[in-house]
Amino acid sequence: MSHRDVPLVADIHRAGVNRRRTAASPDEGTRRHTTRAAAPTVGLILFSAYTGWRSSGFSTHRAVTHVRLALPGSLQDQSVDPPHKAPLPCIPPSSFNVVRESGHGDNSTYPQGLGDDGTKFSNYYVSNSLCCPSRASMFTGRFPHNTGVATNLNSDRGGYQAFAPHEPRTYAVSLAQAGYRTGYLGKYINEYPVKDANYHVPPGWDEWHVAAGGGYNEFRYELTRYVKGDEPGLDSSDGTYLVDELGKRATDFIARSRERAPGRPFFLQVSPFAPHSRLGYKPGDKEPHFPPARRDRPKTQFPAGEFPNGDCGGPDCNGIDVSKLPAFDEDTADKPSWVRRAPLAPALVKTLRKDFRDRIRMVQSVDDMVERVLGTLTDAEKRNTYVVFTSDNGFHLGQHRLERGKSTAYDHDVRVPLLVKRPTAGRSGDVVTDAIAQNVDLFATFLDMAGVGAATRDSRDGRSLLPLIQGKKAKNWRKTALIEHVKPNPAGSGESDPDAEPVQAENSQPPSYAAVRTAGELYVEYEGEAKPEYYDTVADPNQESNDPDNARTAGLGKVLDTLATCGKPGTPDCWTAARR
């Protein structure tokens, strides 16, 4: 099989322990509401944090890290139905989503309280591990080769300039047409322009609170303030940690929905930057490369935190060691040429150890934020609310001797958390599914929750996860996940790429590639590499023993040939291609 040129396409959560800090600081002042009886409706909340952790028992945010949570649609009190009665099918659910930015760790761990009566996806993959292409897939339900969003920068086939034509076709528009009151908070799309209070609000959103500048630094930022019907504003930071400010605005959104749109379902998406690195960091800076909230920093440092070694969600931060991650500093002689390198130097391991601990400290504020937002819901509202938590990409710190980054096809970069907490009126108990899911499925999933018809819901590259969320067996489900990557141009003009770490011996970036992930295999084709990369992920779950001459590569190459161009004129649609 000849090598194909890859087409140019236009979650540290706490370690499953109780929080040592009480629900004080960020949760004080959280509003609780008494409500009147009303017909049941479902809410939809999405927490999308920055990076999902895939190792060592921790999971980070995007998204946002990406995380999606669903909250009740009606913001009035609802009559109490008998326990375990499912929500009325004719009533659209509200939703709350959190998308965390980036991380790496065990995708089975989540913020406190989310794991109960929820559905966990153990094989959830992003279509591209860069922020902008991944978010474009999430919003539209299309793979990067079909969105044309290839990188983070406008000047390099990506960024907001490439995404803007898709804004009329995101799930926000469809949910608004279905009657939802919608709100978006946090990180949006790279190079989204905000120069003053006359910023553009994308169609479909009733509230728009997006970081216009400085969001990666967490303390010095500007945040849009758009509430439909009110005068738009642009607020400068008052020193409040950005994740805390997003939590406050999220609870305000719920309160306004109760007041201004009683009886309407709502969709709320919160996308914090944490635990992304800050921009402009230089070795020797007093402010950390990965800046936690002040309260989560070591008490012995200035500004002093609340615990001697900082807050890592229970374990002593000084006992957490990045070098214990699977595949950390592993021998890379079997890897493609761009991965092969010498062992990590002791000084670098020391730096990565500090970065790892600070990233864990950063996601404590995400956990606080989730707890704060969910704490505003009444018991009646929780009966009819979906909460979704996920991330738009993973992250690596020393695995396979790769210093820092997120651009590879290895699991720590592309396999991220996805948890959906079901309404309390529905099925009880925990569900774990190993069905292969991707971020292109979220568009259809949210529309399915809202009762939108199949003609719109199934018009994209993914399909609804709702049957799996409800514990049903999916018939004729996908067999493979598609992962794409276009190597960014380091000379691209415009804003600095926040995902571009300095290129050096321990941190070279992968060439463009396309990959497929099955239930038990990873197959990658790189631009410029004569041989593919192949792992039996059942026998080798951490991708440490590359076997490029394995007999399975020929068949997987044909699968990739079909998936890499799916959805284009004259080719199979992507759902059909993924089930072959």
Coordinates of C-alpha atoms in Angstrom, one line a residue:
M1 CA 0.0 0.0 0.0
S2 CA 1.4 3.4 -1.0
H3 CA 1.5 6.1 1.6
R4 CA -1.1 8.7 1.2
D5 CA -0.5 12.4 1.8
V6 CA -2.8 13.4 4.6
P7 CA -5.4 15.8 3.1
L8 CA -5.0 19.4 4.1
V9 CA -8.2 20.1 5.9
A10 CA -9.7 23.7 5.7
D11 CA -9.4 16.8 32.5
I12 CA -7.2 16.8 35.6
H13 CA -9.9 16.1 37.9
R14 CA -9.4 15.1 41.4
A15 CA -8.2 11.5 42.1
G16 CA -11.5 10.1 43.2
V17 CA -11.2 11.4 46.7
N18 CA -13.2 13.9 48.7
R19 CA -12.2 17.5 48.6
R20 CA -10.3 18.6 51.7
R21 CA -11.5 22.2 51.2
T22 CA -15.0 22.9 52.4
A23 CA -17.5 24.4 50.0
A24 CA -16.4 27.8 51.1
S25 CA -14.7 30.4 49.0
P26 CA -15.9 30.0 45.4
D27 CA -19.3 28.6 46.5
E28 CA -20.2 31.3 48.9
G29 CA -23.0 33.4 47.6
T30 CA -24.3 30.8 45.3
R31 CA -28.0 31.5 44.8
R32 CA -30.7 29.0 45.5
H33 CA -34.2 29.6 44.2
T34 CA -37.7 28.6 45.4
T35 CA -39.9 27.8 42.4
R36 CA -43.5 27.3 41.5
A37 CA -45.1 24.1 40.2
A38 CA -44.8 23.7 36.4
A39 CA -44.7 20.9 33.8
P40 CA -41.4 18.9 33.8
T41 CA -38.7 20.0 31.4
V42 CA -35.2 18.8 30.9
G43 CA -32.1 21.0 31.2
L44 CA -28.9 20.5 29.3
I45 CA -25.5 21.5 30.8
L46 CA -22.2 21.0 29.0
F47 CA -18.9 21.3 30.8
S48 CA -16.2 21.4 28.2
A49 CA -12.8 21.7 29.7
Y50 CA -9.4 22.1 28.1
T51 CA -7.6 18.8 28.3
G52 CA -8.8 15.4 29.5
W53 CA -6.4 13.4 31.6
R54 CA -5.7 9.8 30.5
S55 CA -3.1 8.6 33.0
S56 CA -2.3 8.1 36.7
G57 CA -5.8 8.4 38.0
F58 CA -6.3 12.0 37.2
S59 CA -8.4 13.7 34.6
T60 CA -8.0 17.4 33.5
H61 CA -10.3 19.8 31.9
R62 CA -11.2 22.3 28.0
A63 CA -13.1 22.3 27.6
V64 CA -13.1 22.5 28.6
T65 CA -10.9 21.8 29.2
H66 CA -14.2 20.3 26.8
V67 CA -16.9 19.0 29.5
R68 CA -20.6 19.0 28.7
L69 CA -23.3 19.1 31.3
A70 CA -27.1 19.2 30.8
L71 CA -29.4 21.1 33.0
P72 CA -33.2 21.3 33.3
G73 CA -35.1 23.2 30.7
S74 CA -37.7 24.7 33.0
L75 CA -36.4 27.0 35.6
Q76 CA -39.5 26.8 37.7
D77 CA -40.2 24.2 40.3
Q78 CA -41.9 21.1 39.0
S79 CA -44.4 18.7 40.5
V80 CA -42.9 15.7 42.0
D81 CA -43.4 12.4 40.0
P82 CA -42.9 8.9 41.5
P83 CA -39.2 7.9 41.8
H84 CA -37.5 6.6 38.7
K85 CA -40.3 7.8 36.4
A86 CA -38.7 8.9 33.1
P87 CA -39.1 12.4 31.9
L88 CA -42.0 13.0 29.6
P89 CA -40.8 12.4 26.0
C90 CA -42.7 15.3 24.6
I91 CA -40.9 17.8 26.8
P92 CA -37.5 18.9 25.6
P93 CA -34.7 18.6 28.2
S94 CA -32.6 21.4 29.3
S95 CA -28.8 20.9 29.3
F96 CA -25.6 22.0 30.9
N97 CA -22.3 21.2 29.3
V98 CA -18.8 21.7 30.4
V99 CA -16.0 21.3 27.9
R100 CA -12.6 21.3 29.6
E101 CA -9.5 22.5 27.8
S102 CA -6.7 19.9 28.1
G103 CA -5.2 17.3 30.3
H104 CA -4.1 13.8 30.5
G105 CA -4.8 11.0 32.9
D106 CA -7.4 8.4 33.7
N107 CA -10.6 9.1 31.8
S108 CA -12.6 7.2 34.4
T109 CA -12.3 10.0 37.0
Y110 CA -14.6 13.0 37.0
P111 CA -15.6 15.9 39.3
Q112 CA -17.3 15.0 42.5
G113 CA -20.9 14.0 42.1
L114 CA -20.9 13.5 38.4
G115 CA -20.2 9.8 38.4
D116 CA -23.4 8.8 40.2
D117 CA -26.2 7.6 38.0
G118 CA -24.2 8.5 34.9
T119 CA -23.0 6.9 31.7
K120 CA -19.2 6.8 31.1
F121 CA -17.7 6.3 27.7
S122 CA -14.5 4.4 28.0
N123 CA -13.6 4.7 24.3
Y124 CA -14.3 8.4 23.4
Y125 CA -12.0 10.0 20.9
V126 CA -11.6 13.5 19.5
S127 CA -11.3 13.9 15.8
N128 CA -8.3 16.2 16.1
S129 CA -6.3 17.0 19.3
L130 CA -5.8 20.6 18.5
C131 CA -8.2 23.0 20.2
C132 CA -9.7 24.8 17.1
P133 CA -10.3 21.8 14.8
S134 CA -11.6 19.7 17.7
R135 CA -14.1 22.4 18.7
A136 CA -15.2 22.8 15.2
S137 CA -16.1 19.1 15.1
M138 CA -17.9 19.4 18.4
F139 CA -20.1 22.4 17.2
T140 CA -20.9 21.0 13.8
G141 CA -20.7 17.2 14.0
R142 CA -18.2 17.1 11.1
F143 CA -14.7 15.8 10.8
P144 CA -11.9 18.3 10.2
H145 CA -11.5 17.3 6.5
N146 CA -15.2 18.3 6.1
T147 CA -15.1 21.6 8.2
G148 CA -11.9 22.8 6.6
V149 CA -10.6 23.9 10.0
A150 CA -7.1 22.4 10.1
T151 CA -5.2 24.4 12.7
N152 CA -5.6 27.1 15.3
L153 CA -4.5 30.1 13.2
N154 CA -6.4 32.1 10.6
S155 CA -3.2 32.3 8.5
D156 CA -2.7 28.6 8.5
R157 CA -6.0 27.0 7.3
G158 CA -7.7 27.3 10.7
G159 CA -8.8 29.6 13.5
Y160 CA -12.0 31.6 13.6
Q161 CA -11.6 32.7 9.9
A162 CA -12.0 29.0 8.8
F163 CA -14.8 28.3 11.3
A164 CA -17.0 31.4 10.9
P165 CA -18.9 30.1 7.8
H166 CA -20.1 27.2 10.0
E167 CA -21.7 29.4 12.7
P168 CA -25.2 29.3 11.2
R169 CA -25.0 25.4 11.3
T170 CA -24.0 24.7 14.9
Y171 CA -26.1 22.9 17.5
A172 CA -26.7 26.3 19.1
V173 CA -28.8 27.3 16.1
S174 CA -30.8 24.1 16.1
L175 CA -31.4 24.2 19.8
A176 CA -32.6 27.8 19.7
Q177 CA -35.0 26.8 16.9
A178 CA -36.2 24.0 19.1
G179 CA -37.1 26.6 21.8
Y180 CA -34.0 26.5 24.1
R181 CA -32.6 29.5 25.9
T182 CA -28.8 29.1 25.2
G183 CA -25.7 30.3 26.9
Y184 CA -22.0 30.0 26.2
L185 CA -19.2 30.8 28.6
G186 CA -15.4 30.7 28.4
K187 CA -13.1 29.8 25.6
Y188 CA -14.6 29.9 22.1
I189 CA -12.5 29.5 18.9
N190 CA -8.9 30.7 18.4
E191 CA -8.6 34.2 17.0
Y192 CA -12.3 35.1 17.6
P193 CA -12.0 38.9 17.3
V194 CA -13.1 41.2 20.2
K195 CA -11.8 44.7 19.9
D196 CA -14.5 46.5 21.8
A197 CA -18.1 46.1 22.9
N198 CA -19.3 45.8 19.3
Y199 CA -18.2 42.2 19.1
H200 CA -20.0 39.7 16.9
V201 CA -22.3 37.2 18.8
P202 CA -22.7 34.0 16.8
P203 CA -26.3 33.0 15.8
G204 CA -28.1 30.8 18.2
W205 CA -26.8 32.1 21.5
D206 CA -28.9 34.1 24.0
E207 CA -26.0 34.7 26.3
W208 CA -22.4 35.1 25.3
H209 CA -19.6 35.4 27.9
V210 CA -16.4 34.7 26.1
A211 CA -12.8 35.6 27.0
A212 CA -11.6 38.2 24.6
G213 CA -8.0 38.4 25.8
G214 CA -5.8 37.0 28.5
G215 CA -7.9 33.9 29.2
Y216 CA -4.9 31.6 29.2
N217 CA -3.4 33.6 32.1
E218 CA -6.5 33.1 34.2
F219 CA -6.2 36.5 36.1
R220 CA -5.7 39.3 33.5
Y221 CA -8.5 38.9 31.0
E222 CA -11.4 40.6 29.3
L223 CA -14.8 38.9 29.1
T224 CA -17.7 39.7 26.9
R225 CA -21.1 40.3 28.6
Y226 CA -24.0 39.7 26.2
V227 CA -27.5 39.0 27.4
K228 CA -30.1 39.1 24.7
G229 CA -32.2 42.2 25.3
D230 CA -29.6 44.0 27.3
E231 CA -26.8 46.4 26.3
P232 CA -23.7 44.3 25.5
G233 CA -20.5 44.9 27.5
L234 CA -16.9 44.0 27.7
D235 CA -15.6 43.6 31.3
S236 CA -12.0 43.7 32.5
S237 CA -10.9 41.3 35.1
D238 CA -10.9 42.4 38.7
G239 CA -8.4 39.8 39.7
T240 CA -10.9 37.0 40.0
Y241 CA -9.7 33.6 38.8
L242 CA -11.3 33.1 35.4
V243 CA -12.8 29.7 36.3
D244 CA -14.5 31.2 39.4
E245 CA -15.9 34.1 37.3
L246 CA -17.3 31.5 34.8
G247 CA -18.9 29.7 37.6
K248 CA -20.6 32.9 38.9
R249 CA -21.8 33.7 35.4
A250 CA -23.1 30.2 34.9
T251 CA -25.3 30.4 38.0
D252 CA -26.4 33.9 36.9
F253 CA -27.5 32.4 33.5
I254 CA -29.6 29.8 35.3
A255 CA -31.2 32.5 37.5
R256 CA -32.0 34.8 34.5
S257 CA -33.5 31.8 32.7
R258 CA -35.8 31.2 35.6
E259 CA -36.8 34.9 35.6
R260 CA -36.9 35.7 31.9
A261 CA -37.9 32.4 30.3
P262 CA -39.9 30.4 32.8
G263 CA -41.0 27.1 31.2
R264 CA -38.4 27.1 28.5
P265 CA -35.7 24.5 28.4
F266 CA -32.1 25.8 28.4
F267 CA -28.7 24.8 27.1
L268 CA -25.6 26.0 29.0
Q269 CA -22.1 25.3 27.8
V270 CA -19.1 26.2 30.0
S271 CA -15.6 26.0 28.5
P272 CA -12.9 27.0 31.0
F273 CA -9.3 27.4 29.8
A274 CA -7.8 25.6 32.8
P275 CA -5.6 23.6 32.9
H276 CA -4.0 25.1 29.8
S277 CA -0.6 26.7 30.1
R278 CA -0.4 30.5 30.3
L279 CA 1.0 32.4 27.3
G280 CA 4.3 34.2 27.4
Y281 CA 5.8 31.9 30.1
K282 CA 9.6 32.1 30.5
P283 CA 11.8 29.9 32.7
G284 CA 12.4 31.6 36.0
D285 CA 9.0 33.4 36.0
K286 CA 7.4 33.6 39.5
E287 CA 4.0 32.9 38.0
P288 CA 3.8 29.2 37.2
H289 CA 3.7 27.9 33.6
F290 CA 0.3 26.3 34.6
P291 CA -1.3 28.8 37.0
P292 CA -3.7 27.4 39.7
A293 CA -6.1 29.5 41.6
R294 CA -4.4 31.2 44.6
R295 CA -6.2 29.0 47.1
D296 CA -4.8 25.8 45.5
R297 CA -1.2 26.8 45.5
P298 CA 1.4 25.7 48.2
K299 CA 1.0 27.5 51.5
T300 CA 4.8 28.0 51.6
Q301 CA 4.8 30.1 48.4
F302 CA 3.6 33.6 47.6
P303 CA 0.7 34.1 47.3
A304 CA 0.1 31.5 49.9
G305 CA -2.6 28.8 49.4
E306 CA -4.6 26.9 51.9
F307 CA -2.6 23.7 52.2
P308 CA 1.2 23.1 52.8
N309 CA 1.9 21.7 49.3
G310 CA -1.2 23.0 47.5
D311 CA -4.5 21.3 46.8
C312 CA -4.4 18.2 44.6
G313 CA -7.8 16.9 45.5
G314 CA -6.8 14.8 48.5
P315 CA -3.3 13.3 47.9
D316 CA -0.3 15.2 49.0
C317 CA 0.9 17.1 45.9
N318 CA 4.5 16.3 46.7
G319 CA 3.7 12.6 46.5
I320 CA 2.4 12.9 42.9
D321 CA 5.1 12.1 40.4
V322 CA 4.8 12.6 36.6
S323 CA 7.5 10.0 36.0
K324 CA 5.0 7.3 37.2
L325 CA 2.8 7.9 34.2
P326 CA 2.6 4.9 31.7
A327 CA 5.1 5.2 28.9
F328 CA 6.9 8.1 30.6
D329 CA 10.5 8.3 29.1
E330 CA 10.0 5.0 27.4
D331 CA 12.6 3.8 24.9
T332 CA 11.4 5.2 21.5
A333 CA 13.8 3.2 19.2
D334 CA 10.8 1.4 17.7
K335 CA 8.9 4.6 17.0
P336 CA 8.6 6.6 13.7
S337 CA 11.6 8.9 13.1
W338 CA 9.9 12.1 14.5
V339 CA 9.4 10.4 17.9
R340 CA 12.9 8.8 18.4
R341 CA 15.0 10.7 20.9
A342 CA 17.4 10.4 23.9
P343 CA 16.2 9.9 27.4
L344 CA 14.7 12.9 29.2
A345 CA 17.3 14.9 31.2
P346 CA 16.9 15.0 35.0
A347 CA 16.4 18.8 35.0
L348 CA 13.6 18.4 32.5
V349 CA 11.9 15.7 34.5
K350 CA 12.0 18.0 37.5
T351 CA 10.3 20.7 35.5
L352 CA 7.6 18.3 34.1
R353 CA 7.0 17.1 37.7
K354 CA 6.2 20.7 38.8
D355 CA 4.0 21.2 35.7
F356 CA 2.1 18.0 36.4
R357 CA 1.3 19.0 40.0
D358 CA 0.3 22.5 38.9
R359 CA -2.1 21.2 36.3
I360 CA -3.7 19.0 39.0
R361 CA -4.0 22.0 41.2
M362 CA -5.6 24.0 38.4
V363 CA -8.4 21.5 37.9
Q364 CA -9.5 21.8 41.5
S365 CA -11.1 25.1 40.5
V366 CA -13.0 23.3 37.7
D367 CA -14.3 20.8 40.2
D368 CA -15.4 23.7 42.4
M369 CA -17.1 25.4 39.5
V370 CA -19.0 22.2 38.5
E371 CA -20.1 21.8 42.2
R372 CA -21.2 25.4 42.4
V373 CA -23.3 25.3 39.2
L374 CA -25.0 22.0 40.0
G375 CA -25.6 23.2 43.5
T376 CA -28.0 25.9 42.1
L377 CA -30.4 23.3 40.8
T378 CA -33.4 22.3 42.8
D379 CA -34.2 18.6 43.3
A380 CA -37.1 19.0 40.9
E381 CA -34.8 20.5 38.2
K382 CA -32.3 17.7 38.7
R383 CA -35.0 15.2 37.8
N384 CA -35.1 16.6 34.3
T385 CA -31.5 17.6 33.5
Y386 CA -28.7 16.1 31.5
V387 CA -25.2 17.0 32.6
V388 CA -22.3 16.3 30.1
F389 CA -18.6 16.5 31.0
T390 CA -15.9 16.1 28.4
S391 CA -12.7 17.6 26.9
D392 CA -11.7 18.8 23.5
N393 CA -8.2 17.2 23.6
G394 CA -5.7 15.4 25.8
F395 CA -2.1 16.2 26.7
H396 CA 1.3 14.6 27.3
L397 CA 4.1 15.4 29.7
G398 CA 7.0 13.2 29.1
Q399 CA 5.3 10.1 27.7
H400 CA 7.3 8.5 24.8
R401 CA 9.9 11.2 25.7
L402 CA 7.7 13.9 24.3
E403 CA 8.0 17.0 26.5
R404 CA 4.7 18.8 26.4
G405 CA 1.9 18.9 23.9
K406 CA -1.3 17.3 22.5
S407 CA -0.8 16.7 18.8
T408 CA -0.2 12.9 18.6
A409 CA -2.5 10.0 17.9
Y410 CA -1.5 8.3 21.1
D411 CA -4.3 7.7 23.7
H412 CA -3.1 10.3 26.1
D413 CA -3.8 13.0 23.5
V414 CA -6.9 11.8 21.8
R415 CA -8.8 9.5 24.2
V416 CA -10.6 11.8 26.6
P417 CA -13.3 11.7 29.3
L418 CA -17.0 11.7 28.4
L419 CA -19.5 11.4 31.2
V420 CA -23.3 12.1 30.9
K421 CA -25.2 12.4 34.2
R422 CA -28.8 11.4 33.5
P423 CA -31.9 13.1 34.9
T424 CA -32.7 11.7 38.3
A425 CA -36.2 10.9 37.1
G426 CA -34.7 8.4 34.6
R427 CA -32.7 5.2 35.0
S428 CA -30.7 4.9 38.1
G429 CA -27.3 3.3 38.5
D430 CA -24.0 3.7 36.7
V431 CA -23.5 2.6 33.1
V432 CA -20.2 2.1 31.4
T433 CA -20.1 1.6 27.6
D434 CA -17.1 0.6 25.5
A435 CA -18.8 1.7 22.3
I436 CA -16.5 3.9 20.2
A437 CA -17.7 7.4 20.3
Q438 CA -16.3 10.7 19.0
N439 CA -16.8 14.4 19.4
V440 CA -18.6 14.5 16.0
D441 CA -21.4 12.6 17.8
L442 CA -22.2 15.5 20.2
F443 CA -24.2 17.5 17.6
A444 CA -26.6 14.7 17.0
T445 CA -26.7 13.8 20.7
F446 CA -27.8 17.2 21.9
L447 CA -30.4 17.5 19.1
D448 CA -31.7 14.0 20.1
M449 CA -32.1 15.1 23.7
A450 CA -34.1 18.1 22.4
G451 CA -36.4 16.0 20.3
V452 CA -35.1 17.4 17.0
G453 CA -36.0 15.2 14.0
A454 CA -33.7 12.8 12.3
A455 CA -33.5 14.8 9.1
T456 CA -31.5 17.5 10.9
R457 CA -30.0 15.3 13.7
D458 CA -28.5 12.7 11.4
S459 CA -27.3 15.0 8.7
R460 CA -23.7 15.2 9.8
D461 CA -20.8 12.8 10.3
G462 CA -21.7 11.4 13.7
R463 CA -24.8 9.9 15.4
S464 CA -26.6 10.4 18.6
L465 CA -25.2 8.8 21.8
L466 CA -28.5 9.0 23.6
P467 CA -29.4 5.3 23.3
L468 CA -26.0 4.4 24.8
I469 CA -26.5 7.0 27.5
Q470 CA -29.8 5.4 28.4
G471 CA -28.1 2.0 28.7
K472 CA -29.4 0.5 25.5
K473 CA -27.4 -1.6 23.1
A474 CA -26.6 0.2 19.8
K475 CA -27.1 -1.9 16.7
N476 CA -24.7 -1.7 13.8
W477 CA -22.5 0.9 15.7
R478 CA -19.3 2.3 14.4
K479 CA -16.2 0.1 14.4
T480 CA -13.5 2.7 13.9
A481 CA -12.7 6.3 15.1
L482 CA -11.0 8.7 12.7
I483 CA -8.2 11.0 13.9
E484 CA -6.7 13.7 11.8
H485 CA -3.9 16.2 12.2
V486 CA -2.3 18.8 9.9
K487 CA 1.1 20.0 11.1
P488 CA 0.8 23.8 11.9
N489 CA 3.1 26.2 10.1
P490 CA 5.4 27.6 12.8
A491 CA 5.8 30.7 10.6
G492 CA 2.1 31.5 10.5
S493 CA 1.2 35.1 11.1
G494 CA -1.4 36.5 13.5
E495 CA -1.8 35.6 17.2
S496 CA 0.6 33.3 18.9
D497 CA -0.6 29.7 18.7
P498 CA -1.4 28.8 22.3
D499 CA -0.7 25.1 21.6
A500 CA 2.7 25.7 20.1
E501 CA 5.4 24.7 22.5
P502 CA 9.0 25.5 21.6
V503 CA 10.4 23.1 19.1
Q504 CA 13.5 21.3 20.5
A505 CA 15.0 17.9 20.8
E506 CA 12.5 16.7 23.4
N507 CA 9.5 18.5 21.9
S508 CA 9.4 18.0 18.1
Q509 CA 5.9 18.0 16.7
P510 CA 4.4 15.2 14.6
P511 CA 4.1 15.6 10.8
S512 CA 0.6 15.7 9.3
Y513 CA -1.1 12.3 9.7
A514 CA -4.4 10.4 9.6
A515 CA -5.2 7.5 12.0
V516 CA -7.9 5.0 12.8
R517 CA -8.6 3.7 16.3
T518 CA -10.6 0.4 16.7
A519 CA -11.6 -1.4 19.9
G520 CA -8.1 -3.0 20.0
E521 CA -5.8 -1.3 17.6
L522 CA -4.2 2.1 16.6
Y523 CA -3.0 2.6 13.0
V524 CA -1.3 5.8 11.9
E525 CA 0.0 7.0 8.5
Y526 CA 2.4 10.0 8.6
E527 CA 3.3 12.3 5.8
G528 CA 6.9 11.6 4.9
E529 CA 7.1 8.3 6.7
A530 CA 7.6 5.1 4.6
K531 CA 6.0 2.8 7.1
P532 CA 2.8 3.2 9.2
E533 CA 2.6 3.0 13.0
Y534 CA 0.7 0.1 14.5
Y535 CA -0.2 -1.0 18.1
D536 CA -2.3 -3.9 19.4
T537 CA -3.8 -1.8 22.2
V538 CA -5.2 -4.8 24.0
A539 CA -1.7 -6.3 24.6
D540 CA 0.0 -2.9 24.6
P541 CA -2.5 -0.3 26.0
N542 CA 0.1 2.4 26.4
Q543 CA 1.4 2.2 22.8
E544 CA 5.0 1.3 23.7
S545 CA 5.8 -1.4 21.1
N546 CA 5.3 -0.3 17.5
D547 CA 4.7 -3.1 15.0
P548 CA 4.6 -1.5 11.5
D549 CA 4.9 -4.8 9.6
N550 CA 2.0 -6.4 11.3
A551 CA -0.3 -8.2 8.8
R552 CA -3.3 -6.2 10.1
T553 CA -1.9 -2.9 8.6
A554 CA -3.0 -3.7 5.1
G555 CA -6.6 -4.0 6.0
L556 CA -6.5 -1.0 8.3
G557 CA -4.9 1.1 5.6
K558 CA -8.0 0.4 3.4
V559 CA -10.3 1.4 6.2
L560 CA -8.3 4.6 6.6
D561 CA -8.4 5.3 2.8
T562 CA -12.2 5.3 3.0
L563 CA -12.6 7.3 6.2
A564 CA -10.0 10.0 5.3
T565 CA -12.2 11.3 2.5
C566 CA -15.7 10.3 3.8
G567 CA -18.5 12.8 3.2
K568 CA -16.9 14.2 0.1
P569 CA -18.6 14.1 -3.3
G570 CA -18.5 10.6 -4.7
T571 CA -17.4 8.9 -1.4
P572 CA -19.4 7.1 1.3
D573 CA -20.8 9.2 4.1
C574 CA -18.8 9.1 7.3
W575 CA -21.2 7.0 9.3
T576 CA -21.3 4.3 6.7
A577 CA -17.5 4.4 6.4
A578 CA -17.0 4.1 10.2
R579 CA -19.1 0.9 10.3
R580 CA -17.1 -1.1 7.6

